[in-house]
Amino acid sequence: MKSLTLQAPAKVNYRLDVIRRRPDGYHDLRMVMQRVNLCDIITLTLTKTPGISVTCGKKGVPDGPGNIAWKAAKILLDLANQGQGAIIDIVKNIPVAAGLGGGSSDAASVLMGMNELMGLGLSDERLMEIGVTLGADVPFFIFRKTALAEGIGEQLTPMPAMPAAWVLLVNPGVHVSTAWVYRSLQLTNREGLAKLPELFRSIEDICSIFSNDLESVTVPSFPVIAEIKETMLREGAAGAMMSGSGPTVFGLFRDRESAERAGTVLTDGTGWFAAVAETI
Ligand code: ATP
């Protein structure tokens, strides 16, 4: 039986502008997205008989057909139509429903991995077209570059090179529903979108674009998000912001030690999830 082990990374949003509500219920966005090396580990095994099994064993993540990784495998197995099946094991290191894109990344890895295991030869562009039917952030994880993501997130353009940074991720574990966030958002009439720089020479240049429209919904209801940002900045972060629809807050640091120190300050006595990662 052919098998493959893949790392599915998390993402953070350096910028998230909500531009307009679309008639189909989605929103047109402008995001800057970067991958970080906090990864789920996915082992894919191709079987000679049909059927898909997904085991994850993480609270809040369904095993079986409810898992987005199952849906990704199903699409490629149906496309191949060779009577094969798949066994998918996920070690979930990325916090769930946290604004870090974990499920989307798992789905992207399964699409890329099944394409390889079955020798389908589908291009990244084709996999991205399939990916967007599973979730708006899936194409970004197939793109595999720091990106400007427009439309619902599927129109991707590479961003200029950015200096590497240490990223502290802290999830206070409050439950934030993505649907509620978008439903509650008051769209402001903008004059135009802030222009993004063409050169990123320093971590400060990266932080100069930090902005997340969704914080206007989450912060008033969950002040802990603003508190974590303030603590990160006090502990030496060059910038700190909520990722996606939250509740995870991330800070960019120049060195690993200060990121770890800030993580200790924030997790001491709170029991919150914290991880230090590198941008990739
Ligand atoms: P985004 O940043 O794209 O909004 P997120 O990090 O907020 O994503 P996910 O962790 O991807 O959210 O999960 C959202 C929901 O999807 C969860 O409630 C979970 O039950 C379901 N789900 C299905 N499959 C997976 C998976 N493989 N990993 C995580 N969640 C999954």
XYZ file of C-alpha atoms and ligand atoms in Angstrom:
311
model
C 0.000 0.000 0.000
C 1.378 3.383 -1.009
C 1.699 5.892 1.796
C 2.738 9.527 2.246
C 3.247 11.747 5.296
C 2.619 15.462 4.862
C 2.950 18.588 6.964
C -0.048 20.907 6.757
C 0.960 24.364 8.027
C -1.169 27.028 9.725
C -1.585 30.558 8.331
C -1.818 34.023 9.786
C -3.433 37.088 8.208
C -1.207 40.152 8.099
C -4.154 42.007 6.684
C -7.863 41.302 6.306
C -9.991 43.952 4.586
C -13.659 43.144 4.063
C -14.673 44.945 0.898
C -18.307 44.039 0.283
C -21.075 41.528 0.876
C -21.810 39.456 -2.188
C -25.276 38.325 -3.250
C -24.208 34.691 -2.674
C -23.633 35.396 1.026
C -19.829 35.382 0.813
C -17.728 38.521 1.235
C -15.174 39.987 -1.129
C -11.974 40.287 0.831
C -8.451 41.552 0.451
C -6.073 39.577 2.621
C -2.351 39.145 3.010
C -1.661 35.598 4.168
C 1.532 33.952 5.365
C 2.185 30.333 6.327
C 3.876 29.432 9.618
C 5.506 26.132 10.565
C 2.988 25.040 13.169
C 1.754 21.964 11.298
C -0.801 19.183 11.404
C 0.786 15.882 10.378
C -1.215 13.918 7.842
C -0.492 10.331 6.867
C -2.242 9.229 3.680
C -2.425 5.591 2.661
C -3.892 4.552 -0.664
C -5.873 1.293 -0.480
C -6.771 -1.108 -3.283
C -10.401 -1.254 -2.143
C -12.888 1.649 -2.029
C -13.783 3.528 1.157
C -12.247 6.429 3.079
C -11.445 6.473 6.777
C -10.301 9.550 8.677
C -9.029 9.371 12.221
C -8.069 12.488 14.097
C -9.098 11.946 17.699
C -9.251 15.669 18.485
C -12.231 17.159 20.315
C -14.301 19.294 17.923
C -12.967 17.615 14.783
C -15.166 14.979 13.189
C -13.743 11.636 12.096
C -15.197 10.296 8.851
C -17.248 12.168 6.201
C -17.663 15.344 8.310
C -13.934 15.954 8.100
C -12.838 18.291 5.305
C -9.889 15.940 4.647
C -12.404 13.149 3.911
C -14.214 15.398 1.416
C -10.923 16.293 -0.308
C -9.954 12.620 -0.668
C -13.433 11.720 -1.961
C -13.233 14.273 -4.798
C -9.881 12.962 -6.066
C -10.820 9.269 -5.629
C -14.026 9.861 -7.623
C -12.063 11.725 -10.284
C -9.515 8.898 -10.579
C -12.316 6.310 -10.681
C -9.863 3.419 -10.135
C -11.780 1.673 -7.338
C -9.239 2.722 -4.731
C -9.740 4.095 -1.212
C -7.774 6.007 1.418
C -6.847 5.836 5.071
C -6.152 9.296 6.496
C -4.589 9.857 9.895
C -4.376 13.437 11.193
C -2.253 14.549 14.136
C -3.918 17.855 14.906
C -1.395 20.377 16.216
C -3.169 23.474 14.884
C -5.910 24.745 17.230
C -9.401 24.136 15.811
C -11.773 26.955 14.768
C -9.048 29.388 15.701
C -8.518 31.584 12.612
C -5.404 29.621 11.644
C -6.881 27.783 8.653
C -6.130 24.302 9.986
C -8.989 22.483 8.260
C -8.304 24.238 4.944
C -4.639 23.330 5.168
C -5.483 19.677 5.886
C -7.752 19.630 2.820
C -5.057 21.219 0.633
C -2.485 18.652 1.781
C -4.876 15.783 1.052
C -5.584 17.124 -2.457
C -1.850 17.472 -3.196
C -0.993 14.135 -1.557
C -3.725 12.103 -3.264
C -2.772 13.689 -6.604
C 0.780 12.431 -6.052
C -0.120 8.990 -4.654
C -2.493 8.219 -7.522
C -0.234 9.803 -10.154
C -3.085 11.951 -11.460
C -0.807 14.734 -12.671
C -3.311 17.493 -11.860
C -1.777 20.975 -11.963
C -1.757 23.237 -8.898
C -4.232 25.480 -10.759
C -6.657 22.562 -11.157
C -6.177 21.532 -7.514
C -6.895 25.135 -6.482
C -10.140 25.100 -8.512
C -11.147 21.911 -6.726
C -9.942 23.320 -3.398
C -12.140 26.405 -3.455
C -15.233 24.163 -3.589
C -14.141 22.853 -0.162
C -13.238 26.167 1.458
C -12.149 29.687 0.516
C -8.710 29.325 2.144
C -7.853 25.958 0.551
C -6.316 27.406 -2.674
C -3.881 29.506 -0.613
C -2.367 26.368 0.929
C -1.897 24.862 -2.547
C -0.337 28.126 -3.780
C 2.395 27.724 -1.098
C 3.623 31.365 -1.149
C 2.936 34.444 0.941
C 0.011 35.887 -0.960
C -2.391 38.678 -1.577
C -5.737 36.864 -1.571
C -8.714 38.574 -3.169
C -12.263 37.600 -4.140
C -13.408 35.196 -1.414
C -9.731 34.333 -0.964
C -9.176 32.305 -4.110
C -7.613 34.985 -6.349
C -3.983 34.741 -5.367
C -1.000 36.921 -6.209
C 2.451 36.375 -4.697
C 3.541 39.091 -2.259
C 7.030 40.614 -2.484
C 9.657 38.765 -0.399
C 9.422 39.457 3.316
C 12.044 39.053 6.028
C 11.663 35.936 8.188
C 10.110 36.436 11.606
C 9.294 34.516 14.761
C 5.596 34.230 15.358
C 3.962 33.741 18.740
C 0.456 32.293 18.442
C -1.845 32.508 21.465
C -5.371 31.113 21.496
C -7.436 32.014 24.567
C -9.895 29.245 23.672
C -13.056 31.388 23.609
C -15.567 30.165 21.027
C -15.852 32.564 18.084
C -18.188 31.570 15.267
C -16.923 32.707 11.860
C -20.533 32.990 10.609
C -21.440 35.233 13.567
C -18.416 37.470 12.942
C -19.294 38.091 9.294
C -23.006 38.504 10.119
C -22.261 41.117 12.767
C -19.763 43.100 10.744
C -20.692 46.726 9.970
C -19.150 47.537 6.626
C -17.780 51.061 6.463
C -17.794 53.024 3.241
C -14.145 53.308 2.403
C -12.542 55.976 0.309
C -10.331 53.295 -1.157
C -8.088 50.532 0.047
C -4.794 51.447 1.668
C -1.971 50.840 -0.781
C 0.320 47.968 0.191
C 4.089 48.509 0.077
C 6.109 47.003 -2.749
C 9.158 46.347 -0.586
C 9.370 44.753 2.852
C 12.835 45.415 4.254
C 12.156 44.814 7.934
C 9.714 43.183 10.319
C 8.431 46.709 11.000
C 7.549 47.001 7.305
C 5.454 43.848 7.629
C 3.734 45.216 10.740
C 2.965 48.486 8.931
C 0.228 46.658 6.967
C -1.347 44.978 10.042
C -5.117 45.455 10.055
C -8.048 43.095 10.514
C -11.594 44.429 9.945
C -13.009 41.478 11.894
C -11.476 42.726 15.145
C -14.249 45.381 15.194
C -16.664 42.506 15.900
C -14.584 40.195 18.072
C -12.743 42.629 20.350
C -15.868 44.267 21.908
C -17.295 40.803 22.692
C -13.982 39.224 23.689
C -11.772 41.918 25.293
C -9.223 39.185 25.998
C -8.140 39.533 22.342
C -7.067 43.162 22.898
C -5.424 42.191 26.188
C -3.282 39.538 24.504
C -2.246 42.016 21.795
C -1.234 44.571 24.442
C 0.776 42.012 26.387
C 2.600 40.861 23.248
C 3.514 44.464 22.368
C 4.661 45.116 25.953
C 6.807 41.971 25.764
C 8.603 43.153 22.637
C 6.472 42.166 19.633
C 6.988 44.436 16.632
C 3.261 44.040 15.941
C 0.333 41.927 17.144
C -3.049 41.157 15.640
C -5.934 38.701 15.561
C -5.693 36.127 12.747
C -8.712 35.532 10.491
C -11.956 35.514 12.454
C -10.036 34.698 15.628
C -9.725 34.156 18.433
C -6.007 33.394 17.939
C -3.747 36.426 18.321
C -0.271 36.407 16.840
C 2.742 38.623 17.431
C 5.822 39.059 15.236
C 9.152 38.989 17.049
C 12.732 39.562 15.920
C 14.094 36.647 17.930
C 12.892 33.351 19.296
C 13.769 34.085 22.939
C 11.513 37.137 23.248
C 8.665 35.272 21.499
C 9.033 32.411 23.986
C 9.243 34.783 26.949
C 6.031 36.522 25.856
C 4.391 33.102 25.441
C 5.306 32.166 29.007
C 3.910 35.445 30.364
C 0.633 34.847 28.514
C 0.146 31.181 29.376
C 1.237 31.389 33.002
C -1.876 30.589 35.022
C -4.267 30.885 32.052
C -3.951 27.465 30.413
C -4.143 29.091 26.980
C -2.620 27.478 23.894
C 0.662 29.099 22.860
C 3.203 28.139 20.221
C 6.247 29.822 18.734
C 6.623 29.231 15.003
C 8.626 30.561 12.071
C 7.243 32.090 8.921
C 7.625 29.858 5.867
P -10.311 29.651 9.029
O -9.133 30.376 9.557
O -10.135 29.158 7.602
O -11.623 30.329 9.288
P -10.394 28.018 11.334
O -8.974 27.830 11.777
O -11.154 29.092 12.046
O -10.407 28.267 9.791
P -10.778 25.163 11.296
O -9.857 24.755 12.399
O -10.318 24.964 9.925
O -11.200 26.688 11.507
O -12.143 24.368 11.540
C -13.450 24.868 11.423
C -14.463 23.737 11.641
O -14.293 22.722 10.653
C -14.356 23.057 12.975
O -15.471 23.407 13.728
C -14.303 21.555 12.704
O -15.308 20.835 13.357
C -14.483 21.413 11.204
N -13.447 20.509 10.617
C -13.641 19.559 9.691
N -12.498 18.973 9.338
C -11.515 19.545 10.042
C -10.104 19.384 10.102
N -9.455 18.473 9.350
N -9.418 20.177 10.943
C -10.064 21.110 11.690
N -11.394 21.322 11.671
C -12.133 20.544 10.857
